[in-house]
Amino acid sequence: QVQLVESGGGLVQAGGSLRLSCAASGRTFETYTMGWFRQAPGREREFVAAAKWNSATYLADSVKGRFTISRVNAKKTIYLQMNSLKPEDTAVYYCGAGGSGTAEITSTYDNWGQGTQVTVSS
């Protein structure tokens, strides 16, 4: 079982930036697929970004060119750097840890954090 703790959310104006962090417990962090998903009110949880054990990264089309995901295995932490934020990025952002499945789908992830709220004002 992996415990995940997100931080870094908040309120920001459109065009601004935030960096989310997700700290993980567990001894085999470097083998996990780590991902960021988000969920806005009344909508399903959607893929944002992921980083595989081999450092391959994946980004949703809606955030390409604005968001960057990175992982530091020595710190058991992943980051989501979010630039040029838009009001439609407003959501609760969740960190997930999973196995070797498709990075963009929620069923790949076995463990989730509690989420951190990101609100972008226009």
PDB file of N, CA, C and O in Angstrom, residues 62-105:
ATOM      1  N   SER A  62      -4.950  18.820 -23.644  1.00  0.00           N
ATOM      2  CA  SER A  62      -5.425  20.105 -23.136  1.00  0.00           C
ATOM      3  C   SER A  62      -4.372  20.855 -22.328  1.00  0.00           C
ATOM      4  O   SER A  62      -4.520  22.056 -22.078  1.00  0.00           O
ATOM      5  N   VAL A  63      -3.306  20.170 -21.910  1.00  0.00           N
ATOM      6  CA  VAL A  63      -2.292  20.820 -21.080  1.00  0.00           C
ATOM      7  C   VAL A  63      -0.917  20.837 -21.730  1.00  0.00           C
ATOM      8  O   VAL A  63       0.034  21.399 -21.154  1.00  0.00           O
ATOM      9  N   LYS A  64      -0.781  20.228 -22.901  1.00  0.00           N
ATOM     10  CA  LYS A  64       0.520  20.227 -23.579  1.00  0.00           C
ATOM     11  C   LYS A  64       0.972  21.652 -23.861  1.00  0.00           C
ATOM     12  O   LYS A  64       0.198  22.493 -24.281  1.00  0.00           O
ATOM     13  N   GLY A  65       2.255  21.890 -23.599  1.00  0.00           N
ATOM     14  CA  GLY A  65       2.801  23.220 -23.797  1.00  0.00           C
ATOM     15  C   GLY A  65       2.633  24.123 -22.592  1.00  0.00           C
ATOM     16  O   GLY A  65       3.209  25.217 -22.560  1.00  0.00           O
ATOM     17  N   ARG A  66       1.832  23.682 -21.620  1.00  0.00           N
ATOM     18  CA  ARG A  66       1.605  24.507 -20.409  1.00  0.00           C
ATOM     19  C   ARG A  66       2.031  23.790 -19.131  1.00  0.00           C
ATOM     20  O   ARG A  66       2.537  24.432 -18.206  1.00  0.00           O
ATOM     21  N   PHE A  67       1.806  22.484 -19.076  1.00  0.00           N
ATOM     22  CA  PHE A  67       2.116  21.705 -17.874  1.00  0.00           C
ATOM     23  C   PHE A  67       3.326  20.808 -18.132  1.00  0.00           C
ATOM     24  O   PHE A  67       3.539  20.337 -19.257  1.00  0.00           O
ATOM     25  N   THR A  68       4.061  20.537 -17.069  1.00  0.00           N
ATOM     26  CA  THR A  68       5.189  19.617 -17.126  1.00  0.00           C
ATOM     27  C   THR A  68       5.149  18.714 -15.907  1.00  0.00           C
ATOM     28  O   THR A  68       4.927  19.190 -14.782  1.00  0.00           O
ATOM     29  N   ILE A  69       5.350  17.416 -16.118  1.00  0.00           N
ATOM     30  CA  ILE A  69       5.431  16.482 -15.007  1.00  0.00           C
ATOM     31  C   ILE A  69       6.873  16.029 -14.853  1.00  0.00           C
ATOM     32  O   ILE A  69       7.592  15.856 -15.842  1.00  0.00           O
ATOM     33  N   SER A  70       7.275  15.857 -13.607  1.00  0.00           N
ATOM     34  CA  SER A  70       8.618  15.344 -13.334  1.00  0.00           C
ATOM     35  C   SER A  70       8.564  14.492 -12.072  1.00  0.00           C
ATOM     36  O   SER A  70       7.647  14.621 -11.266  1.00  0.00           O
ATOM     37  N   ARG A  71       9.561  13.619 -11.942  1.00  0.00           N
ATOM     38  CA  ARG A  71       9.631  12.781 -10.750  1.00  0.00           C
ATOM     39  C   ARG A  71      11.063  12.754 -10.249  1.00  0.00           C
ATOM     40  O   ARG A  71      12.008  12.754 -11.049  1.00  0.00           O
ATOM     41  N   VAL A  72      11.199  12.728  -8.935  1.00  0.00           N
ATOM     42  CA  VAL A  72      12.505  12.603  -8.301  1.00  0.00           C
ATOM     43  C   VAL A  72      12.429  11.373  -7.420  1.00  0.00           C
ATOM     44  O   VAL A  72      11.877  11.407  -6.311  1.00  0.00           O
ATOM     45  N   ASN A  73      12.951  10.265  -7.922  1.00  0.00           N
ATOM     46  CA  ASN A  73      12.817   9.001  -7.204  1.00  0.00           C
ATOM     47  C   ASN A  73      13.491   9.044  -5.837  1.00  0.00           C
ATOM     48  O   ASN A  73      12.995   8.441  -4.882  1.00  0.00           O
ATOM     49  N   ALA A  74      14.599   9.735  -5.723  1.00  0.00           N
ATOM     50  CA  ALA A  74      15.308   9.802  -4.444  1.00  0.00           C
ATOM     51  C   ALA A  74      14.456  10.472  -3.369  1.00  0.00           C
ATOM     52  O   ALA A  74      14.629  10.193  -2.179  1.00  0.00           O
ATOM     53  N   LYS A  75      13.534  11.321  -3.796  1.00  0.00           N
ATOM     54  CA  LYS A  75      12.648  11.999  -2.842  1.00  0.00           C
ATOM     55  C   LYS A  75      11.260  11.370  -2.807  1.00  0.00           C
ATOM     56  O   LYS A  75      10.403  11.833  -2.058  1.00  0.00           O
ATOM     57  N   LYS A  76      11.050  10.362  -3.636  1.00  0.00           N
ATOM     58  CA  LYS A  76       9.728   9.701  -3.727  1.00  0.00           C
ATOM     59  C   LYS A  76       8.647  10.754  -3.958  1.00  0.00           C
ATOM     60  O   LYS A  76       7.586  10.731  -3.325  1.00  0.00           O
ATOM     61  N   THR A  77       8.907  11.626  -4.879  1.00  0.00           N
ATOM     62  CA  THR A  77       8.023  12.762  -5.119  1.00  0.00           C
ATOM     63  C   THR A  77       7.853  12.994  -6.615  1.00  0.00           C
ATOM     64  O   THR A  77       8.818  12.836  -7.378  1.00  0.00           O
ATOM     65  N   ILE A  78       6.632  13.355  -7.003  1.00  0.00           N
ATOM     66  CA  ILE A  78       6.409  13.835  -8.355  1.00  0.00           C
ATOM     67  C   ILE A  78       5.880  15.256  -8.282  1.00  0.00           C
ATOM     68  O   ILE A  78       5.318  15.683  -7.262  1.00  0.00           O
ATOM     69  N   TYR A  79       6.081  15.977  -9.380  1.00  0.00           N
ATOM     70  CA  TYR A  79       5.688  17.367  -9.446  1.00  0.00           C
ATOM     71  C   TYR A  79       4.869  17.606 -10.706  1.00  0.00           C
ATOM     72  O   TYR A  79       5.054  16.937 -11.718  1.00  0.00           O
ATOM     73  N   LEU A  80       3.990  18.577 -10.610  1.00  0.00           N
ATOM     74  CA  LEU A  80       3.262  19.038 -11.785  1.00  0.00           C
ATOM     75  C   LEU A  80       3.416  20.548 -11.838  1.00  0.00           C
ATOM     76  O   LEU A  80       2.834  21.262 -11.016  1.00  0.00           O
ATOM     77  N   GLN A  81       4.235  21.016 -12.756  1.00  0.00           N
ATOM     78  CA  GLN A  81       4.404  22.445 -12.962  1.00  0.00           C
ATOM     79  C   GLN A  81       3.342  22.907 -13.933  1.00  0.00           C
ATOM     80  O   GLN A  81       3.263  22.415 -15.061  1.00  0.00           O
ATOM     81  N   MET A  82       2.519  23.839 -13.489  1.00  0.00           N
ATOM     82  CA  MET A  82       1.390  24.305 -14.288  1.00  0.00           C
ATOM     83  C   MET A  82       1.592  25.789 -14.597  1.00  0.00           C
ATOM     84  O   MET A  82       1.595  26.618 -13.675  1.00  0.00           O
ATOM     85  N   ASN A  83       1.765  26.099 -15.858  1.00  0.00           N
ATOM     86  CA  ASN A  83       1.939  27.482 -16.307  1.00  0.00           C
ATOM     87  C   ASN A  83       0.768  27.887 -17.189  1.00  0.00           C
ATOM     88  O   ASN A  83       0.015  27.043 -17.680  1.00  0.00           O
ATOM     89  N   SER A  84       0.636  29.171 -17.400  1.00  0.00           N
ATOM     90  CA  SER A  84      -0.428  29.716 -18.265  1.00  0.00           C
ATOM     91  C   SER A  84      -1.781  29.116 -17.908  1.00  0.00           C
ATOM     92  O   SER A  84      -2.530  28.661 -18.779  1.00  0.00           O
ATOM     93  N   LEU A  85      -2.083  29.128 -16.638  1.00  0.00           N
ATOM     94  CA  LEU A  85      -3.316  28.497 -16.170  1.00  0.00           C
ATOM     95  C   LEU A  85      -4.544  29.208 -16.714  1.00  0.00           C
ATOM     96  O   LEU A  85      -4.558  30.439 -16.896  1.00  0.00           O
ATOM     97  N   LYS A  86      -5.580  28.415 -16.950  1.00  0.00           N
ATOM     98  CA  LYS A  86      -6.843  28.907 -17.476  1.00  0.00           C
ATOM     99  C   LYS A  86      -7.965  28.582 -16.492  1.00  0.00           C
ATOM    100  O   LYS A  86      -7.848  27.616 -15.717  1.00  0.00           O
ATOM    101  N   PRO A  87      -9.053  29.320 -16.542  1.00  0.00           N
ATOM    102  CA  PRO A  87     -10.179  28.995 -15.646  1.00  0.00           C
ATOM    103  C   PRO A  87     -10.667  27.558 -15.801  1.00  0.00           C
ATOM    104  O   PRO A  87     -11.079  26.940 -14.806  1.00  0.00           O
ATOM    105  N   GLU A  88     -10.560  26.997 -16.995  1.00  0.00           N
ATOM    106  CA  GLU A  88     -11.009  25.614 -17.193  1.00  0.00           C
ATOM    107  C   GLU A  88     -10.072  24.591 -16.560  1.00  0.00           C
ATOM    108  O   GLU A  88     -10.370  23.393 -16.546  1.00  0.00           O
ATOM    109  N   ASP A  89      -8.933  25.027 -16.022  1.00  0.00           N
ATOM    110  CA  ASP A  89      -8.061  24.125 -15.272  1.00  0.00           C
ATOM    111  C   ASP A  89      -8.524  23.964 -13.824  1.00  0.00           C
ATOM    112  O   ASP A  89      -7.962  23.152 -13.083  1.00  0.00           O
ATOM    113  N   THR A  90      -9.522  24.722 -13.435  1.00  0.00           N
ATOM    114  CA  THR A  90     -10.040  24.639 -12.071  1.00  0.00           C
ATOM    115  C   THR A  90     -10.593  23.253 -11.794  1.00  0.00           C
ATOM    116  O   THR A  90     -11.446  22.750 -12.540  1.00  0.00           O
ATOM    117  N   ALA A  91     -10.097  22.615 -10.732  1.00  0.00           N
ATOM    118  CA  ALA A  91     -10.509  21.256 -10.383  1.00  0.00           C
ATOM    119  C   ALA A  91      -9.779  20.845  -9.109  1.00  0.00           C
ATOM    120  O   ALA A  91      -8.853  21.538  -8.658  1.00  0.00           O
ATOM    121  N   VAL A  92     -10.188  19.696  -8.583  1.00  0.00           N
ATOM    122  CA  VAL A  92      -9.386  19.023  -7.565  1.00  0.00           C
ATOM    123  C   VAL A  92      -8.396  18.128  -8.302  1.00  0.00           C
ATOM    124  O   VAL A  92      -8.797  17.337  -9.163  1.00  0.00           O
ATOM    125  N   TYR A  93      -7.131  18.268  -7.970  1.00  0.00           N
ATOM    126  CA  TYR A  93      -6.075  17.495  -8.628  1.00  0.00           C
ATOM    127  C   TYR A  93      -5.661  16.352  -7.709  1.00  0.00           C
ATOM    128  O   TYR A  93      -5.335  16.571  -6.537  1.00  0.00           O
ATOM    129  N   TYR A  94      -5.641  15.142  -8.288  1.00  0.00           N
ATOM    130  CA  TYR A  94      -5.310  13.940  -7.546  1.00  0.00           C
ATOM    131  C   TYR A  94      -4.035  13.313  -8.090  1.00  0.00           C
ATOM    132  O   TYR A  94      -3.838  13.240  -9.309  1.00  0.00           O
ATOM    133  N   CYS A  95      -3.251  12.814  -7.179  1.00  0.00           N
ATOM    134  CA  CYS A  95      -2.048  12.054  -7.519  1.00  0.00           C
ATOM    135  C   CYS A  95      -2.368  10.575  -7.387  1.00  0.00           C
ATOM    136  O   CYS A  95      -3.049  10.165  -6.434  1.00  0.00           O
ATOM    137  N   GLY A  96      -1.902   9.775  -8.342  1.00  0.00           N
ATOM    138  CA  GLY A  96      -2.130   8.342  -8.299  1.00  0.00           C
ATOM    139  C   GLY A  96      -0.841   7.572  -8.497  1.00  0.00           C
ATOM    140  O   GLY A  96       0.073   8.039  -9.190  1.00  0.00           O
ATOM    141  N   ALA A  97      -0.790   6.380  -7.900  1.00  0.00           N
ATOM    142  CA  ALA A  97       0.352   5.478  -8.077  1.00  0.00           C
ATOM    143  C   ALA A  97      -0.180   4.155  -8.593  1.00  0.00           C
ATOM    144  O   ALA A  97      -1.156   3.606  -8.054  1.00  0.00           O
ATOM    145  N   GLY A  98       0.448   3.634  -9.647  1.00  0.00           N
ATOM    146  CA  GLY A  98      -0.052   2.412 -10.232  1.00  0.00           C
ATOM    147  C   GLY A  98       1.035   1.571 -10.856  1.00  0.00           C
ATOM    148  O   GLY A  98       2.229   1.837 -10.701  1.00  0.00           O
ATOM    149  N   GLY A  99       0.568   0.559 -11.595  1.00  0.00           N
ATOM    150  CA  GLY A  99       1.492  -0.387 -12.185  1.00  0.00           C
ATOM    151  C   GLY A  99       1.836  -0.069 -13.617  1.00  0.00           C
ATOM    152  O   GLY A  99       1.988   1.094 -14.002  1.00  0.00           O
ATOM    153  N   SER A 100       1.908  -1.120 -14.429  1.00  0.00           N
ATOM    154  CA  SER A 100       2.459  -0.984 -15.771  1.00  0.00           C
ATOM    155  C   SER A 100       1.411  -0.815 -16.857  1.00  0.00           C
ATOM    156  O   SER A 100       1.713  -0.958 -18.030  1.00  0.00           O
ATOM    157  N   GLY A 101       0.189  -0.494 -16.481  1.00  0.00           N
ATOM    158  CA  GLY A 101      -0.860  -0.335 -17.472  1.00  0.00           C
ATOM    159  C   GLY A 101      -0.782   0.988 -18.206  1.00  0.00           C
ATOM    160  O   GLY A 101       0.185   1.739 -18.095  1.00  0.00           O
ATOM    161  N   THR A 102      -1.824   1.253 -18.963  1.00  0.00           N
ATOM    162  CA  THR A 102      -1.896   2.487 -19.733  1.00  0.00           C
ATOM    163  C   THR A 102      -1.935   3.682 -18.796  1.00  0.00           C
ATOM    164  O   THR A 102      -2.799   3.759 -17.918  1.00  0.00           O
ATOM    165  N   ALA A 103      -1.035   4.620 -19.013  1.00  0.00           N
ATOM    166  CA  ALA A 103      -0.871   5.725 -18.061  1.00  0.00           C
ATOM    167  C   ALA A 103      -2.077   6.650 -18.010  1.00  0.00           C
ATOM    168  O   ALA A 103      -2.311   7.292 -16.988  1.00  0.00           O
ATOM    169  N   GLU A 104      -2.829   6.714 -19.100  1.00  0.00           N
ATOM    170  CA  GLU A 104      -3.894   7.715 -19.185  1.00  0.00           C
ATOM    171  C   GLU A 104      -5.230   7.285 -18.599  1.00  0.00           C
ATOM    172  O   GLU A 104      -6.195   8.048 -18.670  1.00  0.00           O
ATOM    173  N   ILE A 105      -5.327   6.064 -18.056  1.00  0.00           N
ATOM    174  CA  ILE A 105      -6.621   5.610 -17.555  1.00  0.00           C
ATOM    175  C   ILE A 105      -6.572   5.370 -16.049  1.00  0.00           C
ATOM    176  O   ILE A 105      -5.558   4.935 -15.504  1.00  0.00           O
TER     177      ILE A 105
END
